[in-house]
Every structure is written in structure tokens, then in C-alpha cells.
Amino acid sequence: AQSVTQLDSQVPVFEEAPVELRCNYSSSVSVYLFWYVQYPNQGLQLLLKYLSGSTLVKGINGFEAEFNKSQTSFHLRKPSVHISDTAEYFCAVSDSFTSGTYKYIFGTGTRLKVLA
Amino acid sequence: EAGVAQSPRYKIIEKRQSVAFWCNPISGHATLYWYQQILGQGPKLLIQFQNNGVVDDSQLPKDRFSAERLKGVDSTLKIQPAKLEDSAVYLCASSLLRVTEAFFGQGTRLTVV
């Protein structure tokens, strides 16, 4: 079964500094990878996804992630964070069913706290 | 386009009581998911529907949890009887068939006391 590991439960960073949130997944023949953001008392919003092609994926709000097959990683990065980026970030991997639907398996999340 | 709607937003019940959550997915989305998110953890899939059929309910505690999706649109998740460990946020999500992106509702925060 697929699994996702987010080693950092909390990441404090000063405003305008760069940040990297780490994500590793269990290996599979093919994977689809995602990063979601969750603001307090809100649902999850898709930041970006990797399906195939270029290993560097750009998402919303200036975030990007790099798929590294040899290291089974999909780390999220932002070159300069803002206070408004303070939120919980979840990495997810999907399994596909023959029915054409997808199931998402989430990591435990990383709380990003941007400090003024 | 309207998003995934969930109600209620918050619910407090006593243990052994029953509770129901409602979800209205985005119009046209064939796939509907219910996730349980316990504080400090990632969302855990409880049940997944394609139209009104169940695709996966392997992690649904069937002795107390039930879900249905009548007519392949709205869905209801029920807990009866509730336990303290059921305190969590229950998230509903939906997606188009053969499209990877799922859209999430704001969730229902359940507190069992």
C-alpha cells in the first residue's frame, strides 16, 4: 500500500525567507503526487500536482515542488514566504482504481509558521 | 462554480448519541469522498463513492459508521453510537471521473463529550 511521510511536524521561518517542506512516499510503479494547503477551519486546497513530465512543478501562491524518483521525494519549496502562508501543508499520493477514480493517501502534515 | 457544501460546520454531542453529516458535491462530480481528520493527523479516507456505488470503504468502522449517496448526488455520513475517539473534522470531497484533482468542503468539526 502507498504511504506518505512528512518528517517535519512544524517548520518556523521568518517572513521573506525561503522554505522547504519535505515529503517522501513509498515507491510504486507509477505515482501521482500532490500538495494541499489547509488554513484554520477550512478544507484542503490543492497547491500543485505531479502527474508526469517535467519533474519541477509550479503551483499557486508561488510554491513549487520537485519530483525525485530515485529518492522517492516530492519536496515543496517557496523562495520567499509571507505571513499569509502560515497554514498546514499536506503531501498526498494517489492510487488509481480501474473504475477511473482516484484515492488520496495523505501524510500527517507540516505546520508552517511564518514569523514577522 | 459552487464548491463542495457541508453541514453542519460544528457539532457537539455526548458519547453514545448519534449524529449525521451532509455533503453536496460539485455539480457533475461522479466521485465523492468522506475523510476523517483527527487533530494533528492527516485526513484518512473513510469511504469513496462513484455515483451511488461504493468504491472503497475498507477503513470505515462499519459497526458504528454508515454512509449513503442516494441518486449519486448528495451524501450523508452517520455515526451511531458515537465514541470519544470519533472527535475529528469530517471532510467531504468530490472529483470528476478520470480527473485527479479532488475538491474539498470546509468540513464538519465533531466534538464528542
Coordinates of N, CA, C and O in Angstrom, one line a residue, chain B residues 4-113:
Chain B
V4 N -17.9 22.4 -2.8 CA -18.5 21.3 -2.1 C -19.1 21.9 -0.8 O -18.4 22.6 0.0
A5 N -20.3 21.6 -0.6 CA -21.0 22.2 0.6 C -21.2 21.1 1.7 O -21.5 19.9 1.4
Q6 N -20.9 21.5 2.9 CA -21.1 20.5 4.0 C -21.9 21.2 5.1 O -21.7 22.4 5.3
S7 N -22.6 20.4 5.8 CA -23.3 20.9 7.0 C -23.5 19.8 8.0 O -23.6 18.6 7.6
P8 N -23.6 20.1 9.3 CA -23.3 21.4 9.9 C -21.8 21.7 9.9 O -21.0 20.8 9.6
R9 N -21.4 22.9 10.2 CA -19.9 23.2 10.4 C -19.4 22.7 11.7 O -18.2 22.3 11.8
Y10 N -20.2 22.7 12.7 CA -19.8 22.3 14.0 C -20.9 21.5 14.7 O -22.1 21.8 14.5
K11 N -20.5 20.5 15.5 CA -21.5 19.7 16.2 C -20.8 19.1 17.5 O -19.7 18.6 17.4
I12 N -21.6 19.3 18.6 CA -21.1 18.8 19.8 C -22.2 17.8 20.3 O -23.4 18.2 20.4
I13 N -21.8 16.6 20.6 CA -22.7 15.6 21.1 C -22.1 14.8 22.2 O -20.9 14.8 22.4
E14 N -23.0 14.1 23.0 CA -22.5 13.2 24.0 C -22.2 11.9 23.5 O -22.8 11.4 22.5
K15 N -21.3 11.2 24.1 CA -21.0 9.8 23.7 C -22.2 8.9 23.7 O -23.1 9.2 24.6
R16 N -22.3 8.0 22.8 CA -23.4 7.1 22.6 C -24.6 7.7 21.9 O -25.5 7.0 21.5
Q17 N -24.5 9.0 21.6 CA -25.6 9.7 20.8 C -25.2 9.4 19.3 O -24.1 8.9 19.0
S18 N -26.2 9.7 18.5 CA -26.0 9.6 17.0 C -25.8 11.0 16.4 O -26.3 12.0 16.9
V19 N -25.2 11.0 15.2 CA -25.0 12.2 14.5 C -24.9 12.0 13.0 O -24.5 10.9 12.6
A20 N -25.3 12.9 12.2 CA -25.3 12.8 10.8 C -24.7 14.0 10.1 O -25.0 15.2 10.6
F21 N -23.9 13.8 9.1 CA -23.3 14.9 8.4 C -23.8 14.8 6.9 O -24.0 13.7 6.4
W22 N -23.9 16.0 6.3 CA -24.4 16.1 4.9 C -23.4 16.7 4.0 O -22.7 17.6 4.4
C23 N -23.3 16.2 2.8 CA -22.4 16.8 1.8 C -23.1 16.9 0.5 O -23.8 15.9 0.0
N24 N -22.9 18.0 -0.2 CA -23.4 18.3 -1.5 C -22.2 18.5 -2.4 O -21.6 19.6 -2.3
P25 N -21.9 17.6 -3.3 CA -20.6 17.8 -4.1 C -20.8 18.8 -5.2 O -21.9 19.3 -5.4
I26 N -19.8 19.1 -5.9 CA -19.8 20.0 -7.0 C -20.7 19.3 -8.1 O -20.5 18.1 -8.3
S27 N -21.5 20.1 -8.8 CA -22.4 19.5 -9.8 C -21.6 18.8 -10.9 O -20.7 19.3 -11.4
G28 N -22.1 17.5 -11.1 CA -21.4 16.8 -12.2 C -20.3 15.9 -11.7 O -19.8 15.1 -12.5
H29 N -19.9 16.0 -10.5 CA -18.8 15.2 -10.0 C -19.3 13.8 -9.6 O -20.1 13.7 -8.7
A30 N -18.7 12.8 -10.3 CA -19.2 11.4 -10.0 C -18.6 10.8 -8.8 O -19.2 10.0 -8.2
T31 N -17.4 11.3 -8.4 CA -16.7 10.7 -7.3 C -16.9 11.5 -6.0 O -16.7 12.7 -6.1
L32 N -17.2 10.9 -4.9 CA -17.4 11.6 -3.6 C -16.6 10.8 -2.6 O -16.7 9.6 -2.5
Y33 N -15.9 11.6 -1.7 CA -15.1 11.0 -0.7 C -15.5 11.6 0.7 O -15.9 12.8 0.8
W34 N -15.4 10.7 1.7 CA -15.5 11.2 3.1 C -14.2 10.9 3.8 O -13.7 9.7 3.7
Y35 N -13.6 11.9 4.4 CA -12.4 11.7 5.1 C -12.6 12.1 6.6 O -13.4 13.0 6.9
Q36 N -11.9 11.4 7.5 CA -11.8 11.8 8.9 C -10.4 12.4 9.2 O -9.4 11.8 8.9
Q37 N -10.4 13.6 9.8 CA -9.1 14.2 10.1 C -9.1 14.5 11.6 O -9.7 15.4 12.1
I38 N -8.4 13.6 12.3 CA -8.2 13.8 13.7 C -7.1 14.8 14.0 O -6.1 14.9 13.2
L39 N -7.2 15.6 15.0 CA -6.3 16.7 15.3 C -4.9 16.3 15.3 O -4.5 15.3 15.9
G40 N -4.0 16.9 14.5 CA -2.6 16.6 14.4 C -2.3 15.5 13.4 O -1.1 15.1 13.3
Q41 N -3.3 15.0 12.7 CA -3.1 13.9 11.7 C -3.6 14.4 10.3 O -4.3 15.3 10.2
G42 N -3.1 13.6 9.3 CA -3.6 13.8 8.0 C -5.0 13.2 7.8 O -5.4 12.4 8.6
P43 N -5.7 13.7 6.8 CA -7.0 13.1 6.5 C -6.9 11.6 6.2 O -6.0 11.2 5.5
K44 N -7.9 10.8 6.7 CA -7.9 9.4 6.5 C -9.2 9.1 5.7 O -10.3 9.5 6.2
L45 N -9.1 8.4 4.6 CA -10.3 8.1 3.8 C -11.2 7.1 4.5 O -10.7 6.0 5.0
L46 N -12.4 7.5 4.7 CA -13.4 6.6 5.3 C -14.2 5.8 4.2 O -14.3 4.6 4.3
I47 N -14.7 6.5 3.2 CA -15.4 5.8 2.2 C -15.4 6.7 0.9 O -15.3 7.9 1.0
Q48 N -15.4 6.0 -0.2 CA -15.4 6.6 -1.5 C -16.5 6.1 -2.4 O -16.7 4.9 -2.5
F49 N -17.3 7.0 -3.0 CA -18.4 6.6 -3.9 C -18.0 7.0 -5.3 O -17.4 8.0 -5.6
Q50 N -18.5 6.1 -6.3 CA -18.5 6.6 -7.7 C -20.0 6.5 -8.0 O -20.6 5.4 -8.0
N51 N -20.6 7.7 -8.3 CA -22.0 7.8 -8.5 C -22.6 7.3 -7.2 O -22.3 7.8 -6.1
N52 N -23.5 6.3 -7.2 CA -24.1 5.9 -5.9 C -23.5 4.6 -5.4 O -24.1 3.9 -4.5
G53 N -22.5 4.1 -6.1 CA -21.8 2.8 -5.7 C -20.6 3.1 -4.9 O -19.9 4.1 -5.1
V54 N -20.3 2.1 -4.0 CA -19.1 2.3 -3.1 C -17.9 1.7 -3.8 O -17.9 0.6 -4.3
V55 N -16.8 2.5 -3.9 CA -15.5 2.1 -4.5 C -14.6 1.5 -3.4 O -14.0 0.5 -3.6
D56 N -14.6 2.2 -2.3 CA -13.7 1.7 -1.2 C -14.3 2.2 0.1 O -14.6 3.3 0.3
D57 N -14.5 1.2 1.0 CA -14.9 1.5 2.4 C -14.1 0.7 3.4 O -14.6 0.4 4.5
S58 N -12.9 0.4 3.0 CA -12.0 -0.5 3.8 C -11.7 0.1 5.2 O -11.4 -0.7 6.1
Q59 N -11.7 1.4 5.3 CA -11.3 2.0 6.6 C -12.6 2.6 7.4 O -12.4 3.3 8.3
L60 N -13.7 2.2 6.9 CA -14.9 2.7 7.6 C -15.3 1.7 8.7 O -15.5 0.5 8.5
P61 N -15.4 2.2 10.0 CA -15.8 1.3 11.1 C -17.3 1.0 11.0 O -18.1 1.7 11.5
K62 N -17.5 -0.1 10.3 CA -18.9 -0.4 9.9 C -19.8 -0.7 11.0 O -21.1 -0.7 10.9
D63 N -19.3 -1.0 12.2 CA -20.2 -1.3 13.3 C -20.9 0.0 13.8 O -21.9 -0.1 14.5
R64 N -20.3 1.2 13.5 CA -20.9 2.4 14.0 C -21.1 3.5 12.9 O -21.8 4.4 13.1
F65 N -20.3 3.4 11.9 CA -20.4 4.4 10.8 C -21.2 3.8 9.6 O -21.0 2.6 9.3
S66 N -21.9 4.7 9.0 CA -22.6 4.3 7.7 C -22.7 5.5 6.8 O -22.6 6.7 7.3
A67 N -22.7 5.3 5.5 CA -22.8 6.4 4.6 C -23.6 5.9 3.4 O -23.6 4.7 3.1
E68 N -24.3 6.9 2.8 CA -25.0 6.6 1.6 C -25.0 7.8 0.7 O -24.7 8.9 1.1
R69 N -25.2 7.5 -0.6 CA -25.2 8.5 -1.6 C -26.3 8.2 -2.5 O -26.2 7.6 -3.6
L70 N -27.5 8.7 -2.2 CA -28.7 8.4 -2.9 C -28.7 9.2 -4.2 O -28.3 10.4 -4.3
K71 N -29.1 8.5 -5.3 CA -29.2 9.2 -6.6 C -27.9 9.7 -7.1 O -27.8 10.6 -8.0
G72 N -26.8 9.3 -6.5 CA -25.4 9.7 -7.0 C -25.1 11.2 -6.8 O -24.2 11.7 -7.5
V73 N -25.8 11.9 -5.9 CA -25.5 13.3 -5.7 C -25.1 13.6 -4.3 O -24.0 13.3 -3.9
D74 N -26.1 14.0 -3.5 CA -25.8 14.3 -2.1 C -25.4 13.0 -1.3 O -25.7 11.9 -1.7
S75 N -24.7 13.2 -0.2 CA -24.3 12.1 0.6 C -24.5 12.4 2.1 O -24.4 13.6 2.5
T76 N -24.7 11.4 2.9 CA -24.9 11.5 4.3 C -23.9 10.5 5.0 O -23.9 9.3 4.6
L77 N -23.2 11.0 6.0 CA -22.4 10.1 6.8 C -23.0 10.1 8.2 O -23.2 11.2 8.8
K78 N -23.2 8.9 8.8 CA -23.8 8.8 10.1 C -22.9 8.0 11.0 O -22.2 7.1 10.6
I79 N -22.9 8.4 12.3 CA -22.2 7.7 13.4 C -23.2 7.4 14.5 O -24.0 8.3 14.9
Q80 N -23.3 6.1 14.8 CA -24.3 5.7 15.8 C -23.8 4.3 16.4 O -23.8 3.3 15.7
P81 N -23.5 4.3 17.7 CA -23.3 5.4 18.6 C -21.9 6.0 18.5 O -21.0 5.4 18.2
A82 N -21.8 7.3 18.9 CA -20.6 8.0 18.8 C -19.7 7.6 20.1 O -20.2 7.4 21.1
K83 N -18.4 7.6 19.8 CA -17.4 7.4 20.9 C -16.5 8.7 21.0 O -16.5 9.5 20.0
L84 N -15.9 8.8 22.1 CA -15.0 10.0 22.3 C -14.0 10.1 21.2 O -13.6 11.2 20.8
E85 N -13.4 8.9 20.8 CA -12.4 9.0 19.7 C -12.9 9.3 18.3 O -12.1 9.5 17.4
D86 N -14.2 9.5 18.2 CA -14.7 10.0 16.9 C -14.6 11.5 16.8 O -14.9 12.1 15.7
S87 N -14.2 12.2 17.8 CA -14.0 13.6 17.7 C -12.9 13.9 16.6 O -11.8 13.5 16.7
A88 N -13.3 14.7 15.6 CA -12.5 14.9 14.5 C -13.2 15.9 13.6 O -14.3 16.3 13.8
V89 N -12.5 16.3 12.5 CA -13.1 17.0 11.4 C -13.4 16.0 10.3 O -12.6 15.2 9.9
Y90 N -14.7 16.1 9.8 CA -15.1 15.2 8.8 C -15.2 16.0 7.5 O -15.9 16.9 7.4
L91 N -14.3 15.6 6.5 CA -14.2 16.3 5.3 C -14.9 15.5 4.1 O -14.7 14.3 4.0
C92 N -15.6 16.3 3.3 CA -16.2 15.7 2.1 C -15.4 16.3 0.9 O -15.0 17.5 0.9
A93 N -15.2 15.5 -0.1 CA -14.5 16.0 -1.3 C -15.2 15.3 -2.5 O -15.9 14.3 -2.4
S94 N -15.0 15.9 -3.7 CA -15.6 15.4 -4.9 C -14.6 15.6 -6.0 O -13.8 16.5 -6.0
S95 N -14.8 14.8 -7.1 CA -13.9 14.9 -8.3 C -14.7 14.4 -9.5 O -15.6 13.6 -9.3
L96 N -14.3 14.9 -10.6 CA -14.8 14.3 -11.9 C -14.1 13.0 -12.1 O -13.0 12.7 -11.7
L97 N -14.8 12.1 -12.8 CA -14.3 10.8 -13.1 C -13.1 11.0 -14.0 O -13.0 11.8 -14.9
R98 N -12.0 10.2 -13.7 CA -10.8 10.2 -14.5 C -10.0 11.5 -14.5 O -9.2 11.8 -15.4
V99 N -10.3 12.3 -13.5 CA -9.5 13.5 -13.3 C -8.9 13.4 -11.9 O -9.6 13.0 -10.9
T100 N -7.7 13.8 -11.7 CA -7.0 13.5 -10.5 C -7.4 14.5 -9.4 O -7.3 14.1 -8.2
E101 N -7.8 15.7 -9.7 CA -8.0 16.7 -8.6 C -9.3 16.5 -7.9 O -10.3 16.4 -8.5
A102 N -9.2 16.5 -6.6 CA -10.4 16.4 -5.7 C -10.5 17.8 -5.0 O -9.6 18.5 -4.7
F103 N -11.8 18.2 -4.9 CA -12.1 19.5 -4.3 C -12.8 19.2 -2.9 O -13.7 18.4 -2.8
F104 N -12.3 19.9 -1.9 CA -12.8 19.7 -0.6 C -13.7 20.7 -0.1 O -13.6 21.9 -0.4
G105 N -14.7 20.3 0.8 CA -15.5 21.2 1.5 C -14.8 21.7 2.7 O -13.7 21.3 3.0
Q106 N -15.5 22.5 3.5 CA -14.9 23.1 4.7 C -14.8 22.2 5.9 O -14.1 22.5 6.8
G107 N -15.6 21.2 5.8 CA -15.5 20.2 6.9 C -16.6 20.4 8.0 O -17.1 21.5 8.2
T108 N -16.8 19.4 8.7 CA -17.7 19.4 9.9 C -16.8 19.0 11.1 O -16.2 17.9 11.1
R109 N -16.7 19.9 12.1 CA -15.9 19.6 13.3 C -16.8 19.0 14.3 O -17.8 19.6 14.8
L110 N -16.6 17.7 14.6 CA -17.4 17.0 15.6 C -16.6 16.9 16.9 O -15.5 16.4 16.9
T111 N -17.3 17.2 18.0 CA -16.7 17.0 19.3 C -17.7 16.1 20.1 O -18.9 16.4 20.3
V112 N -17.1 15.0 20.6 CA -17.9 14.0 21.4 C -17.4 14.2 22.8 O -16.2 14.0 23.1
V113 N -18.4 14.5 23.7 CA -18.0 14.7 25.1 C -18.7 13.6 26.0 O -19.6 12.9 25.6

